[in-house]
Coordinates of C-alpha atoms and ligand atoms in Angstrom, one line a residue:
X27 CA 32.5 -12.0 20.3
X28 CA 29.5 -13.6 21.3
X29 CA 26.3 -11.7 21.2
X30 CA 24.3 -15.0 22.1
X31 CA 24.1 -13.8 25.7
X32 CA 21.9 -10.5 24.8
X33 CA 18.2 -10.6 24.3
X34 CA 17.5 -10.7 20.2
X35 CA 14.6 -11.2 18.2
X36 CA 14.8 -12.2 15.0
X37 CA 12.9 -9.3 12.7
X38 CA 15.5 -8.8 9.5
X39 CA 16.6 -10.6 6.2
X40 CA 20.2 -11.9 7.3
X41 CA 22.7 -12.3 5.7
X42 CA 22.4 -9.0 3.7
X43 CA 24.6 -9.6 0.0
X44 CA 27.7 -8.1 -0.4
X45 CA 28.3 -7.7 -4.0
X46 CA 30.6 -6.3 -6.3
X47 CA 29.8 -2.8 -8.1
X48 CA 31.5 -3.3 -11.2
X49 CA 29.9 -0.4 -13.4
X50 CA 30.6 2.1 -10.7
X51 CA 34.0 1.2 -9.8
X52 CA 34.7 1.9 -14.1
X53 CA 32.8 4.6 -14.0
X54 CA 35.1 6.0 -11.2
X55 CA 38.3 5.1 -13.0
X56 CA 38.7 2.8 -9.4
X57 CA 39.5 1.3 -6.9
X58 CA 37.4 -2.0 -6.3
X59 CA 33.6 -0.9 -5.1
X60 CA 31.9 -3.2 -2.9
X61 CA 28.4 -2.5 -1.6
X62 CA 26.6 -4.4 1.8
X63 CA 23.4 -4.2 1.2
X64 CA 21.4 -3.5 4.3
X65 CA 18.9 -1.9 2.6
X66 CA 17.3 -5.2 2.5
X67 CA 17.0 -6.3 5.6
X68 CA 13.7 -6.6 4.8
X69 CA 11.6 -5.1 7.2
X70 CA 8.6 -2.7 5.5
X71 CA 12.0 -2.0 3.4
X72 CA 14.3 -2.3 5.3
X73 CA 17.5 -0.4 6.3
X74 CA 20.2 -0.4 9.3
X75 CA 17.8 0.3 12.1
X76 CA 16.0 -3.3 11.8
X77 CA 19.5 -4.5 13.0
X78 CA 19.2 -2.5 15.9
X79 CA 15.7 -3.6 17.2
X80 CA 16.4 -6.6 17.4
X81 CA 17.9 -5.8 19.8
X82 CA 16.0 -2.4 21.3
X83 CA 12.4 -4.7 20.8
X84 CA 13.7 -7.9 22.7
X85 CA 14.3 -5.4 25.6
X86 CA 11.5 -3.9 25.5
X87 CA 9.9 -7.6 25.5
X88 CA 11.7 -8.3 28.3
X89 CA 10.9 -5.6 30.6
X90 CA 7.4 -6.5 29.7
X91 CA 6.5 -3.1 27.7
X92 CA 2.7 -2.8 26.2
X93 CA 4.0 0.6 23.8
X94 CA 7.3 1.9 22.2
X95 CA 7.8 5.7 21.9
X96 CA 11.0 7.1 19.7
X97 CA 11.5 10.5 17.7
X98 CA 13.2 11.3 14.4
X99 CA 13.0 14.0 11.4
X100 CA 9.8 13.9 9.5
X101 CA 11.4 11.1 6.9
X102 CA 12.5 9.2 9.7
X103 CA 13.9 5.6 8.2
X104 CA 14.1 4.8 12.0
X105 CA 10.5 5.8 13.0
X106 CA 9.1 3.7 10.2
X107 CA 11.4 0.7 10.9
X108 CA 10.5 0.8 14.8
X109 CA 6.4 1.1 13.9
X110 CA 7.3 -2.5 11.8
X111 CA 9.6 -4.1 14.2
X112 CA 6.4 -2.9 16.9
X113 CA 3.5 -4.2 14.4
X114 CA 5.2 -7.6 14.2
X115 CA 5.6 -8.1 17.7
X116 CA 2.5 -6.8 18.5
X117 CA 3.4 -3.7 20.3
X118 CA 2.2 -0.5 19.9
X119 CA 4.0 2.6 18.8
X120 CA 4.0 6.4 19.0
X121 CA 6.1 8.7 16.4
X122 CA 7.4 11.6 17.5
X123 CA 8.7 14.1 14.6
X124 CA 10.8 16.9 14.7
X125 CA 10.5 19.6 11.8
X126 CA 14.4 20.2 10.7
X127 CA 13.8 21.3 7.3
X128 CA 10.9 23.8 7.3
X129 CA 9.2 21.8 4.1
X130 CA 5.7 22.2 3.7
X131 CA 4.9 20.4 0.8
X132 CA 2.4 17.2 0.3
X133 CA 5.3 14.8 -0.4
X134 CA 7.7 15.7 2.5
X135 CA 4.8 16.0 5.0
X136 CA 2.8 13.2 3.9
X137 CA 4.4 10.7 1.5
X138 CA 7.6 8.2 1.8
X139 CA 8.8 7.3 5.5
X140 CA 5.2 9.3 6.8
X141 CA 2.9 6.9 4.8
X142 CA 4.5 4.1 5.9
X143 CA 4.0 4.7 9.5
X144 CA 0.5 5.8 9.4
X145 CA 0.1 2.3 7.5
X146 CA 1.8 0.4 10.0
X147 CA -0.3 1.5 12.6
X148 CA 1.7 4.4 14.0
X149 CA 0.1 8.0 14.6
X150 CA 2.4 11.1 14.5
X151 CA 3.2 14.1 16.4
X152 CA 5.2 16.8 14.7
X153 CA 7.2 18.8 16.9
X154 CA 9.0 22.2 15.2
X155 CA 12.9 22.3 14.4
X156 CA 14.9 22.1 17.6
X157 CA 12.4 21.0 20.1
X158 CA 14.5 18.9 23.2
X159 CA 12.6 15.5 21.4
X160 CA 14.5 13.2 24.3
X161 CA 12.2 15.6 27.0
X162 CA 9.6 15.5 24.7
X163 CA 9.8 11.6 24.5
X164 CA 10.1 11.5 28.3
X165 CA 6.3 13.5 28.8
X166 CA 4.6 11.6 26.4
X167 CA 5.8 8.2 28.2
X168 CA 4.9 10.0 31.9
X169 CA 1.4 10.6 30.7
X170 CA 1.2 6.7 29.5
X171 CA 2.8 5.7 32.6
X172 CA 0.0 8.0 34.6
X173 CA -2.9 5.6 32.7
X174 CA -0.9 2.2 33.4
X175 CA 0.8 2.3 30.4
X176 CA 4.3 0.4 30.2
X177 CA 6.2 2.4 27.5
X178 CA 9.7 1.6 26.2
X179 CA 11.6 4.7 24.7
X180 CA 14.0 4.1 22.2
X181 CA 16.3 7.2 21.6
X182 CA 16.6 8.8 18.0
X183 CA 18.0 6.2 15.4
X184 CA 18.4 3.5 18.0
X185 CA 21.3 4.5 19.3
X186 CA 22.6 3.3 22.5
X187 CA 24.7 0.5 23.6
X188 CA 21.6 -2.0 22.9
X189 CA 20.9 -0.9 19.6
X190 CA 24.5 -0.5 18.3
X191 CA 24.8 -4.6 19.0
X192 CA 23.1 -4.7 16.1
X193 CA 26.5 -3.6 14.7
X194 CA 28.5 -5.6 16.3
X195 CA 26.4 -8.3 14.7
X196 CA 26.6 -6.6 11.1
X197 CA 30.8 -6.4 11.8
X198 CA 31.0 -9.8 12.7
X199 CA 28.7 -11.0 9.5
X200 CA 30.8 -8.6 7.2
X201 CA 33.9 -10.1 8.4
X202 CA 32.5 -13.8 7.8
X203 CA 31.8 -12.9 4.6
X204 CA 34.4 -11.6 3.3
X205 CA 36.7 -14.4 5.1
X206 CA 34.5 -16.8 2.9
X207 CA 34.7 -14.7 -0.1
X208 CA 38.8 -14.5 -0.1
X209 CA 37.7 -10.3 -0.3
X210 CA 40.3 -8.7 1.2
X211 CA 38.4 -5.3 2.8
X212 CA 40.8 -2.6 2.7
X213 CA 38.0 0.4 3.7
X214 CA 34.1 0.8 4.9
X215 CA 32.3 3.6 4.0
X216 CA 29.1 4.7 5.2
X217 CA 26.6 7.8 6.4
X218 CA 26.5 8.0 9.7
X219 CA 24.1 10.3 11.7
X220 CA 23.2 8.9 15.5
X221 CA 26.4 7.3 15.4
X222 CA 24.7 4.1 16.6
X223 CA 25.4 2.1 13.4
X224 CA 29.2 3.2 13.2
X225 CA 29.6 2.9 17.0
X226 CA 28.8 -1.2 16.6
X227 CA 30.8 -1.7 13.4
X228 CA 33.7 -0.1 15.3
X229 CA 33.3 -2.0 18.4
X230 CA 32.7 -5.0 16.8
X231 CA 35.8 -4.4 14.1
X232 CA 37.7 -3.5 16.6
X233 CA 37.2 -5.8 19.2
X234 CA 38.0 -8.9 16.5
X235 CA 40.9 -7.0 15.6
X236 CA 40.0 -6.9 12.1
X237 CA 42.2 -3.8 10.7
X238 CA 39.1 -3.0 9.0
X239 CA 39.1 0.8 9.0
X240 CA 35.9 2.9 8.9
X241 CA 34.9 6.3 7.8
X242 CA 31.8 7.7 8.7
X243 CA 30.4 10.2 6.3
X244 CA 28.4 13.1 8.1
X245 CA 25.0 14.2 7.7
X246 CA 24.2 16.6 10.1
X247 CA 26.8 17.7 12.8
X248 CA 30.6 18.5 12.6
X249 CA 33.8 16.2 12.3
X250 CA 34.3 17.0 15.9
X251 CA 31.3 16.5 17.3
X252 CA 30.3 13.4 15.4
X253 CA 33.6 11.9 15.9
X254 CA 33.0 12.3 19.8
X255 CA 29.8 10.7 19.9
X256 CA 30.2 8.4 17.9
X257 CA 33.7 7.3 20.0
X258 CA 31.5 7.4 23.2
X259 CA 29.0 5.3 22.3
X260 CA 32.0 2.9 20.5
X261 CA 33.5 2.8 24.0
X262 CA 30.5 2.4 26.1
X263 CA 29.6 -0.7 23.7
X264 CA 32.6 -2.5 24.0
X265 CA 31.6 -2.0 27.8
X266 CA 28.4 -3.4 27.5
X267 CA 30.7 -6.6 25.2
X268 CA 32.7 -7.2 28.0
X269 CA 35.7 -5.5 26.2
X270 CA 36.6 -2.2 28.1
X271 CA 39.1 -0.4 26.2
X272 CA 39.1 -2.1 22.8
X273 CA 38.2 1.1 21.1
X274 CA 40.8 3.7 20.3
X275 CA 40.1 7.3 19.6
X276 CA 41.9 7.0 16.4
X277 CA 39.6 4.3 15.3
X278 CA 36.6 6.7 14.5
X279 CA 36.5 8.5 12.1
X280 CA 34.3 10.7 10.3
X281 CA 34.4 13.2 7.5
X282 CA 31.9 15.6 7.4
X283 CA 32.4 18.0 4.4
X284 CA 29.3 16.7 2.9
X285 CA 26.4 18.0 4.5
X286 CA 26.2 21.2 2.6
X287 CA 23.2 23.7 4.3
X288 CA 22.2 21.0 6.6
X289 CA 20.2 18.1 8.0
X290 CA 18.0 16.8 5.4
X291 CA 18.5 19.3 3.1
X292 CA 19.4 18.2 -0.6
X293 CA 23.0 19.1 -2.1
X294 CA 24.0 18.8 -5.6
X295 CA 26.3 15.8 -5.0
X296 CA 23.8 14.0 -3.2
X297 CA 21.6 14.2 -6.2
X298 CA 24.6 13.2 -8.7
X299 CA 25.2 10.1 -6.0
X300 CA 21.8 8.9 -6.6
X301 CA 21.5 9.3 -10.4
X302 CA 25.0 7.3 -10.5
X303 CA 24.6 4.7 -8.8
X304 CA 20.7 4.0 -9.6
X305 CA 22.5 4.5 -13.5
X306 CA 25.3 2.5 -13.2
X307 CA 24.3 -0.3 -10.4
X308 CA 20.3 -0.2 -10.1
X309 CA 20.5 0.4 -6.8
X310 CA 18.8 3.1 -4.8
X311 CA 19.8 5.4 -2.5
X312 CA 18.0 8.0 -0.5
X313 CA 18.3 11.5 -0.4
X314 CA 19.5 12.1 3.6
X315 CA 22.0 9.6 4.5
X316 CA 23.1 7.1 1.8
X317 CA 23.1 9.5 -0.9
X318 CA 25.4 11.9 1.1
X319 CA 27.4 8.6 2.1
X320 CA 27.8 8.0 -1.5
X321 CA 28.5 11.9 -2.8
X322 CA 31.4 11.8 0.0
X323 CA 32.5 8.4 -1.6
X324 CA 32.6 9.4 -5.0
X325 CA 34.4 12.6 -4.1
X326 CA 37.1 11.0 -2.5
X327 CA 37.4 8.7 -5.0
X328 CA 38.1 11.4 -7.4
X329 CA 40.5 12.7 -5.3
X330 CA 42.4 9.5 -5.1
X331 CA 42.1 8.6 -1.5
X332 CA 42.2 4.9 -2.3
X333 CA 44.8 3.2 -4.2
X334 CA 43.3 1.5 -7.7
X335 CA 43.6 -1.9 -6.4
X336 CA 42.3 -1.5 -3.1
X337 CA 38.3 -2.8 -2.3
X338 CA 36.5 -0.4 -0.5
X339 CA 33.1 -1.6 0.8
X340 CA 30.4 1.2 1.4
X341 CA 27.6 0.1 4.0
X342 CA 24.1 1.0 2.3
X343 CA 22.3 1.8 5.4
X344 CA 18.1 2.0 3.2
X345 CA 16.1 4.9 3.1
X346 CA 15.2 4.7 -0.6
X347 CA 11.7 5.2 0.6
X348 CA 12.8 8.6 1.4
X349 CA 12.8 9.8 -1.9
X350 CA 9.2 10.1 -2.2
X351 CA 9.2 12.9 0.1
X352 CA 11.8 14.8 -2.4
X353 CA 10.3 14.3 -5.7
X354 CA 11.3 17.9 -6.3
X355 CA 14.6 17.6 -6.0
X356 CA 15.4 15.2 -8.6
X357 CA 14.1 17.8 -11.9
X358 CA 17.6 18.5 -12.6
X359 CA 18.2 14.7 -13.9
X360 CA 14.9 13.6 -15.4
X361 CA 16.1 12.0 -18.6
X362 CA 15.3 13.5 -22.2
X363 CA 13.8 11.3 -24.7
X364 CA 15.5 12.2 -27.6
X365 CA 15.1 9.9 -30.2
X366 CA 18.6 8.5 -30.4
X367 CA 18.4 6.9 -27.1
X368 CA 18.3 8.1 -23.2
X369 CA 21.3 10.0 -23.7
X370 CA 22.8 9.1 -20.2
Ligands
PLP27 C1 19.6 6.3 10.5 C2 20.3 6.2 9.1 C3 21.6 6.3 9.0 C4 22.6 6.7 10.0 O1 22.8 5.7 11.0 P1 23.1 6.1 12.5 O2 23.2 4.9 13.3 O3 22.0 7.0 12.9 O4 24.4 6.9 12.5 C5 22.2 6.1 7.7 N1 21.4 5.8 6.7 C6 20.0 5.7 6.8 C7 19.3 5.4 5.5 C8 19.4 5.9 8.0 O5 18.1 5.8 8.1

């Protein structure tokens, strides 16, 4: 596989680690925990969409764009990534928000992901719950266009056949690794939402022939939904590889029992995900994707999906930045001081 021949720019921290997770694997009882860590691929920190425009931005580049325009939910990992990856290549960018949680407060509104774009230079439009935000992205770049503008329009979370090279490229640096490592990767685990990011590992997994398998976890729509767009992009990527056909149905798929009320909205083993692993690993999650990732990992864990031996690697896709906006939700495990210790 030889992503040479597509336009790249080079915006992230590669290679991201892959590192063992020794205290949560014990804590678990098993099997082997692995964590890729692109969280840090370093871009105004980082997280699986800088992977994604390096690709998405080097198109834009070429087809000699002046602004970018993309959408996303009000904590939007991927609008704040695409106002950096815009900022550094001197670009400019418009955010388009959609409300899909109803929250009001200072944090949510204001704080994690939102600061960060206003910072890099990025104003915001918010747009209520269930607005068409690909229409909506389409008028803003018509009235640019009208005043001479060239805008670029990068679909919510990156995801189409450009952006999910970026994980093709991730696939193919996973597979190194672990080659180099003598790990033998028996499963990858990881949120997935836009299905861009699990689209590219499965083209790219697939098309080397790897026999890694993935499982998606779900964070807003249904198994049967996420599992067909995620397939279709995975099929229309290996397309755009050169490799028609190299992605089976059977290859994606996706378990989405751990969304609870919805999109963005906070569930009980999302917050218990977070605690644990920031506990056990130092590592952070966020509260919208990885965390929900991690809750469905830990669940099936506990359920013994994977044999003790086996090494399951989960994908940490960023967003810690997130969990500014959901201050709230974390009361439940604030930590007593109680004079013999922290007690966790
Ligand atoms: C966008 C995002 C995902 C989901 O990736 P998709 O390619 O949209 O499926 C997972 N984790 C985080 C932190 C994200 O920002």
């Amino acid at each position: 596989m030889h992503l040479s021949r597509f336009p790249r720019i080079r915006i992230g921290h590669m290679n991201t680690p892959l590192e063992p997770m020794p205290r949560l694997s014990a804590a678990l009882g098993g099997p082997n925990l692995w964590i890729k860590r692109d969280d840090c691929t370093g871009l105004a920190t980082g997280g699986n969409k800088t992977r994604k425009l390096e690709f998405l931005i080097a198109d834009a580049l070429e087809q000699g764009a002046d602004i970018v325009i993309t959408q996303g939910a009000t904590q939007s990992n991927h609008a704040r990534q695409t106002a950096a990856a815009a900022a550094k290549t001197g670009l400019e960018c418009l955010i388009l928000l959609e409300d899909r949680t109803g929250y009001t407060d200072e944090a949510y509104t204001r704080s994690g992901n939102v600061l960060l774009d206003h910072i890099l230079g990025a104003p915001t439009r918010t747009y209520p719950g269930a607005t068409d935000m690909a229409a909506a992205m389409e008028e803003v770049a018509d009235e640019l266009r009208a005043k001479g503008r060239k805008p670029y329009v990068i679909p919510g979370g990156g995801s189409n056949v450009i952006g999910a090279l970026g994980y093709v490229n991730c696939a193919i640096e996973l597979t190194a690794q672990a080659n180099d490592m003598g790990l033998r990767i028996d499963h990858l685990v990881h949120a997935t939402g836009s299905a861009g990011t699990q689209a590219g590992l499965v083209a790219g997994l697939e098309g080397m022939r790897s026999g890694i398998p993935v499982l998606g976890i779900g964070v807003r729509a249904p198994k049967e939904r996420q599992e067909d767009s995620v397939y279709k992009l995975a099929a229309a990527t290996a397309e755009h590889l050169g490799i028609p056909g190299a992605v089976s149905r059977d290859s994606v798929r996706a378990n989405c029992d751990y969304v609870g009320e919805g999109y963005g909205l906070p569930t009980d083993g999302m917050i218990e995900a977070v605690a644990l692993l920031a506990r056990t690993e130092g590592v952070l999650l966020d509260p919208v994707y990885s965390g929900k990732g991690m809750a469905g990992l830990i669940d099936l864990c506990r359920k013994g999906e994977f044999g003790k031996g086996e090494n399951v690697v989960f994908l940490h896709t960023g967003g810690s930045v997130g969990l500014f906006g959901y201050q709230g939700a974390f009361a439940d495990v604030t930590p007593q001081w109680n004079g013999t210790g922290a007690g966790n």
